[in-house]
Coordinates of C-alpha atoms in Angstrom, one line a residue:
M1 CA 2.8 -27.7 12.9
I2 CA 6.0 -26.5 11.2
D3 CA 9.3 -28.3 11.8
N4 CA 7.9 -29.6 15.1
T5 CA 8.6 -26.1 16.5
F6 CA 5.9 -23.7 15.4
E7 CA 2.2 -24.3 16.0
L8 CA 0.0 -22.3 13.7
K9 CA -2.9 -20.5 15.3
K10 CA -4.6 -18.5 12.6
I11 CA -4.1 -16.6 9.4
L12 CA -3.1 -13.0 10.0
G13 CA -3.4 -11.9 6.4
K14 CA -2.6 -12.4 2.7
G15 CA -0.5 -10.3 0.4
G16 CA 0.0 -10.3 -3.3
S17 CA 2.4 -13.3 -3.1
S18 CA 2.4 -14.4 0.5
K19 CA 0.4 -15.6 3.5
V20 CA 1.2 -14.8 7.1
F21 CA 0.2 -17.0 10.1
L22 CA 0.2 -16.3 13.8
A23 CA 2.2 -19.1 15.5
T24 CA 3.8 -20.0 18.8
D25 CA 7.2 -21.5 19.3
A26 CA 8.3 -24.1 21.8
A27 CA 8.5 -21.4 24.5
Q28 CA 5.0 -20.2 23.6
T29 CA 6.4 -17.0 22.2
Q30 CA 4.1 -15.5 19.5
V31 CA 5.7 -15.1 16.1
A32 CA 4.5 -14.5 12.5
I33 CA 5.3 -17.2 10.0
K34 CA 5.4 -15.8 6.4
T35 CA 5.1 -18.3 3.6
M36 CA 4.4 -18.0 -0.2
R37 CA 0.9 -18.5 -1.4
K38 CA 0.3 -21.9 -3.1
D39 CA -2.4 -20.5 -5.4
K40 CA 0.2 -18.4 -7.1
K41 CA 1.9 -21.6 -8.3
Y42 CA 5.5 -20.2 -8.0
S43 CA 8.3 -22.5 -8.9
Q44 CA 10.4 -23.7 -5.9
Q45 CA 13.3 -21.6 -7.1
V46 CA 11.2 -18.4 -7.2
I47 CA 9.7 -19.2 -3.7
E48 CA 13.2 -19.7 -2.2
T49 CA 14.4 -16.5 -3.9
L50 CA 11.6 -14.4 -2.6
V51 CA 11.7 -15.7 0.9
K52 CA 15.5 -15.4 1.1
R53 CA 15.5 -11.9 -0.4
E54 CA 13.2 -10.6 2.4
A55 CA 15.2 -12.3 5.1
D56 CA 18.5 -10.9 3.8
M57 CA 17.0 -7.4 3.5
L58 CA 15.6 -7.5 7.0
S59 CA 19.0 -8.7 8.2
T60 CA 20.6 -5.7 6.5
L61 CA 18.2 -3.3 8.0
E62 CA 18.2 -4.9 11.4
G63 CA 18.2 -2.8 14.5
H64 CA 15.7 0.0 13.6
P65 CA 12.9 0.0 16.1
N66 CA 10.2 0.8 13.5
I67 CA 11.1 -2.0 11.0
I68 CA 9.8 -5.6 11.6
R69 CA 12.5 -8.0 12.7
C70 CA 13.3 -11.4 11.0
M71 CA 14.0 -14.0 13.7
G72 CA 14.8 -16.8 11.3
S73 CA 14.5 -18.2 7.8
E74 CA 14.1 -21.8 6.6
L75 CA 14.3 -23.0 3.0
N76 CA 13.8 -26.6 3.8
G77 CA 11.0 -26.7 6.3
T78 CA 8.3 -29.3 6.9
F79 CA 4.6 -28.6 7.4
T80 CA 2.7 -31.4 9.1
I81 CA -1.0 -31.7 9.5
H82 CA -3.1 -34.9 10.2
N83 CA 0.0 -37.0 10.0
K84 CA 0.7 -35.7 6.5
S85 CA 3.8 -33.7 5.7
E86 CA 4.9 -31.4 2.9
P87 CA 7.8 -29.0 2.3
V88 CA 7.5 -25.4 3.2
V89 CA 9.7 -22.3 2.9
Y90 CA 9.2 -19.6 5.4
N91 CA 10.5 -16.6 7.4
V92 CA 9.9 -16.2 11.1
L93 CA 9.0 -12.6 11.8
E94 CA 8.3 -10.4 14.8
Y95 CA 4.6 -10.5 15.6
A96 CA 3.0 -7.1 15.5
E97 CA 0.1 -7.7 17.9
N98 CA -2.2 -4.8 16.7
G99 CA -2.0 -5.7 13.0
A100 CA -2.1 -3.4 10.0
F101 CA -2.8 0.3 10.2
S102 CA -5.1 -0.2 7.2
A103 CA -7.5 -2.2 9.3
F104 CA -8.0 0.7 11.8
V105 CA -8.7 3.2 9.0
R106 CA -11.0 0.8 7.1
S107 CA -13.0 -0.2 10.2
T108 CA -13.0 3.0 12.3
G109 CA -12.4 5.8 9.9
P110 CA -9.8 8.5 9.4
I111 CA -7.5 9.5 12.3
E112 CA -7.0 13.0 13.7
E113 CA -4.0 14.8 12.2
Q114 CA -2.0 15.3 15.5
I115 CA -2.2 11.6 16.2
V116 CA -1.2 10.7 12.7
R117 CA 1.8 13.0 13.1
L118 CA 3.2 10.6 15.7
F119 CA 2.9 7.6 13.4
T120 CA 4.2 9.6 10.5
A121 CA 7.4 10.4 12.4
Q122 CA 8.0 6.7 13.0
V123 CA 7.3 5.7 9.4
C124 CA 9.5 8.4 8.1
S125 CA 12.3 7.3 10.4
A126 CA 12.0 3.8 9.1
V127 CA 12.0 4.8 5.5
N128 CA 14.9 7.2 6.0
H129 CA 16.9 4.3 7.5
I130 CA 16.2 2.2 4.4
H131 CA 17.2 5.0 2.1
S132 CA 20.3 5.8 4.1
L133 CA 21.5 2.2 3.5
G134 CA 21.1 2.5 -0.2
Y135 CA 17.7 0.9 -0.8
A136 CA 14.1 1.9 -1.7
H137 CA 11.1 0.1 -0.3
L138 CA 8.8 0.4 -3.3
D139 CA 5.6 -0.8 -1.6
I140 CA 4.9 1.8 1.1
K141 CA 1.2 1.6 2.0
L142 CA -1.1 1.3 5.1
E143 CA -1.2 -2.5 4.7
N144 CA 2.6 -2.6 5.3
I145 CA 2.5 -0.4 8.3
L146 CA 2.0 -2.8 11.3
L147 CA 1.5 -1.8 14.9
D148 CA 3.0 -3.6 17.9
E149 CA 1.3 -4.1 21.3
L150 CA 2.0 -0.4 22.2
F151 CA 0.9 0.8 18.8
N152 CA 4.4 1.5 17.7
V153 CA 5.0 1.4 13.9
K154 CA 6.7 -1.7 12.4
L155 CA 7.2 -1.3 8.7
A156 CA 6.9 -4.6 6.9
D157 CA 7.1 -6.4 3.6
L158 CA 10.7 -5.6 2.7
G159 CA 10.8 -8.2 -0.1
S160 CA 10.1 -5.5 -2.7
C161 CA 13.1 -3.5 -1.7
I162 CA 15.7 -2.6 -4.4
E163 CA 19.1 -1.1 -4.4
A164 CA 19.0 2.7 -4.8
P165 CA 22.2 4.3 -3.6
E166 CA 21.3 7.7 -5.0
F167 CA 18.2 9.9 -5.1
D168 CA 18.2 9.6 -8.9
T169 CA 19.0 5.8 -9.1
M170 CA 16.8 4.5 -12.0
V171 CA 15.0 1.1 -12.0
D172 CA 13.1 -0.5 -14.8
R173 CA 10.8 -2.9 -13.0
R174 CA 7.4 -1.8 -11.7
R175 CA 6.8 -2.8 -8.1
G176 CA 4.3 -1.8 -5.5
T177 CA 0.5 -1.3 -5.2
L178 CA -1.3 0.7 -7.9
S179 CA -3.4 2.9 -5.5
Y180 CA -0.2 4.2 -3.9
M181 CA 2.1 4.3 -7.0
A182 CA 3.7 7.4 -8.3
P183 CA 2.4 8.3 -11.8
E184 CA 5.7 7.5 -13.5
V185 CA 5.6 4.0 -11.9
A186 CA 1.9 3.3 -12.7
N187 CA 2.4 4.4 -16.3
L188 CA 5.7 2.7 -16.8
E189 CA 6.1 1.2 -20.3
S190 CA 8.5 -1.4 -21.7
G191 CA 12.0 0.1 -22.0
Q192 CA 11.3 2.9 -19.6
S193 CA 12.7 3.4 -16.0
F194 CA 11.9 5.5 -13.0
M195 CA 13.7 6.9 -9.9
A196 CA 13.1 4.6 -7.0
I197 CA 13.6 7.0 -4.0
P198 CA 11.2 9.7 -5.3
A199 CA 8.7 6.9 -6.0
D200 CA 8.9 6.0 -2.3
I201 CA 8.3 9.6 -1.3
Y202 CA 5.2 9.8 -3.4
S203 CA 3.8 6.5 -1.9
L204 CA 4.5 7.8 1.6
G205 CA 2.7 11.1 0.8
V206 CA -0.4 9.1 -0.3
T207 CA -0.2 6.9 2.8
I208 CA -0.2 9.9 5.2
Y209 CA -3.1 11.4 3.3
V210 CA -5.2 8.2 3.6
M211 CA -4.4 8.0 7.3
I212 CA -6.0 11.4 7.9
T213 CA -8.8 11.4 5.4
G214 CA -9.7 7.7 5.0
E215 CA -9.6 8.0 1.2
F216 CA -7.2 8.2 -1.7
P217 CA -6.3 11.6 -3.1
S218 CA -8.1 12.0 -6.5
A219 CA -6.5 13.5 -9.5
Q220 CA -8.8 16.5 -9.2
M221 CA -7.7 17.1 -5.6
L222 CA -4.0 17.1 -6.8
K223 CA -4.7 18.7 -10.1
Q224 CA -2.0 21.4 -9.5
N225 CA 0.4 18.5 -9.3
V226 CA -1.0 15.8 -11.5
S227 CA -1.6 15.8 -15.3
T228 CA -4.5 14.1 -16.9
S229 CA -2.4 11.0 -17.6
D230 CA -1.5 10.7 -13.9
C231 CA -4.8 9.7 -12.3
D232 CA -4.5 7.2 -9.4
A233 CA -6.1 3.8 -9.4
K234 CA -9.2 4.9 -7.6
T235 CA -10.2 7.8 -9.9
S236 CA -10.9 8.2 -13.6
C237 CA -9.7 11.3 -15.4
D238 CA -13.0 11.4 -17.1
V239 CA -15.0 12.0 -13.9
E240 CA -15.8 15.6 -13.2
M241 CA -16.2 16.6 -9.6
D242 CA -17.4 19.9 -8.2
D243 CA -15.2 22.1 -6.0
E244 CA -16.9 20.9 -2.8
E245 CA -16.2 17.2 -3.6
S246 CA -12.7 17.8 -4.9
N247 CA -11.7 19.7 -1.8
S248 CA -13.4 17.4 0.8
G249 CA -10.2 15.6 1.7
W250 CA -8.1 18.7 2.1
S251 CA -10.6 20.1 4.6
L252 CA -9.3 17.6 7.1
V253 CA -5.6 18.5 6.5
S254 CA -3.8 21.6 7.9
S255 CA -2.2 24.0 5.5
E256 CA 1.2 23.0 6.7
L257 CA 0.7 19.4 6.0
K258 CA -1.1 20.1 2.7
E259 CA 2.1 21.9 1.5
L260 CA 4.2 18.9 2.5
L261 CA 2.0 16.3 0.9
Q262 CA 1.7 18.3 -2.4
S263 CA 5.5 18.5 -2.6
M264 CA 5.8 14.7 -1.9
T265 CA 3.2 13.9 -4.7
H266 CA 4.6 16.4 -7.2
P267 CA 4.4 14.8 -10.8
D268 CA 8.1 15.7 -11.4
P269 CA 10.1 13.2 -9.3
Y270 CA 13.0 15.6 -9.3
K271 CA 10.9 18.1 -7.4
R272 CA 9.9 15.8 -4.6
P273 CA 11.8 16.2 -1.3
S274 CA 14.3 13.6 -0.1
M275 CA 13.5 11.7 3.2
L276 CA 15.9 14.0 5.1
E277 CA 14.0 17.0 3.8
V278 CA 10.7 15.4 4.8
L279 CA 12.1 14.7 8.3
S280 CA 13.2 18.3 8.6
H281 CA 9.8 19.7 7.6
P282 CA 8.1 21.5 10.5
W283 CA 5.1 19.2 10.4
V284 CA 7.3 16.1 11.0
D285 CA 10.2 17.6 12.9
C286 CA 8.6 18.5 16.2
E287 CA 8.5 17.6 19.9
F288 CA 5.8 15.2 20.9
S289 CA 4.5 15.7 24.5
Q290 CA 3.8 12.8 26.8
E291 CA 0.2 13.8 26.9
L292 CA -0.1 13.5 23.1
M293 CA 1.5 10.1 23.2
E294 CA -0.9 8.9 25.9
E295 CA -3.8 10.3 24.0
A296 CA -2.7 8.4 20.9
Y297 CA -2.5 5.2 22.8
Q298 CA -5.9 5.7 24.3
E299 CA -7.4 6.6 20.9
M300 CA -6.0 3.5 19.2
S301 CA -6.9 1.3 22.1
G302 CA -10.5 2.5 21.9
R303 CA -10.6 1.9 18.1
K304 CA -9.2 -1.6 18.7
A305 CA -11.9 -2.3 21.3
Y306 CA -14.6 -1.1 18.8
M307 CA -13.1 -3.3 16.0
K308 CA -13.2 -6.3 18.4
K309 CA -16.8 -5.6 19.3
L310 CA -17.7 -5.3 15.7
Q311 CA -16.1 -8.6 14.9
N312 CA -17.9 -10.3 17.7
S313 CA -21.2 -9.0 16.6
R314 CA -20.7 -10.6 13.1
Q315 CA -19.9 -14.0 14.5

């Protein structure tokens, strides 16, 4: 129990620095309680700073339908179990019932391009909102794309956001997840800096690619864009692949989307499109029929049922 208000039900997931629990409040409303991981041994000051930073950022970005909501924050909470109490710092977040997009891809495989198009439009809208207010997310990835009860996108983990009022705003601290990082971020050395907004664009391009193919783009597959020093975390530059293997991922991607993704993952950050340009690209800027939206809902519902069956069989 936390503050005699939130009853913890189960762990929803762990991040690099945090742990998230499903909880119910006094009205039996389901919420997500996000706390800092004890095993990281952060100081109290660091814990409070990280929790408050995300709460403040979510407050700044409040109102967008595809960004997770913060419903409260507490720097002086109390966690009680078996009549023993200890201090806890936490944020109360909107509960995304269907969890992380990554779980669907990991458990049920890649998702058909037309359906991914729907999710991409929502993610792009959320990222554009962040950029339009002068910030960069800097940790865009499947694990941070959550899905609500109707499988609508809820972009999460805004604690890594940083001020970036212009496309070419430079930052000097590496943030994010290596597998999704732009090469200039992954290879950042002491004294160097990178442009935050284009780094988001690169990570978003990788994210879309993984949704459709179920794998990370290798350096070989992006060799027209990536130099030998820019290999992603999943691939060694020393590994040779034949043409069939190196093109396997692109075979699942339309030529229209391939052109967009290759522009988003260009090694020169100045040559990557802005979010407004991504949103105006024909692959993203299109009308979605009611039939397609219903198909997407049925597809994801079927995948969820399969995941639940798989989980039950392992118990």
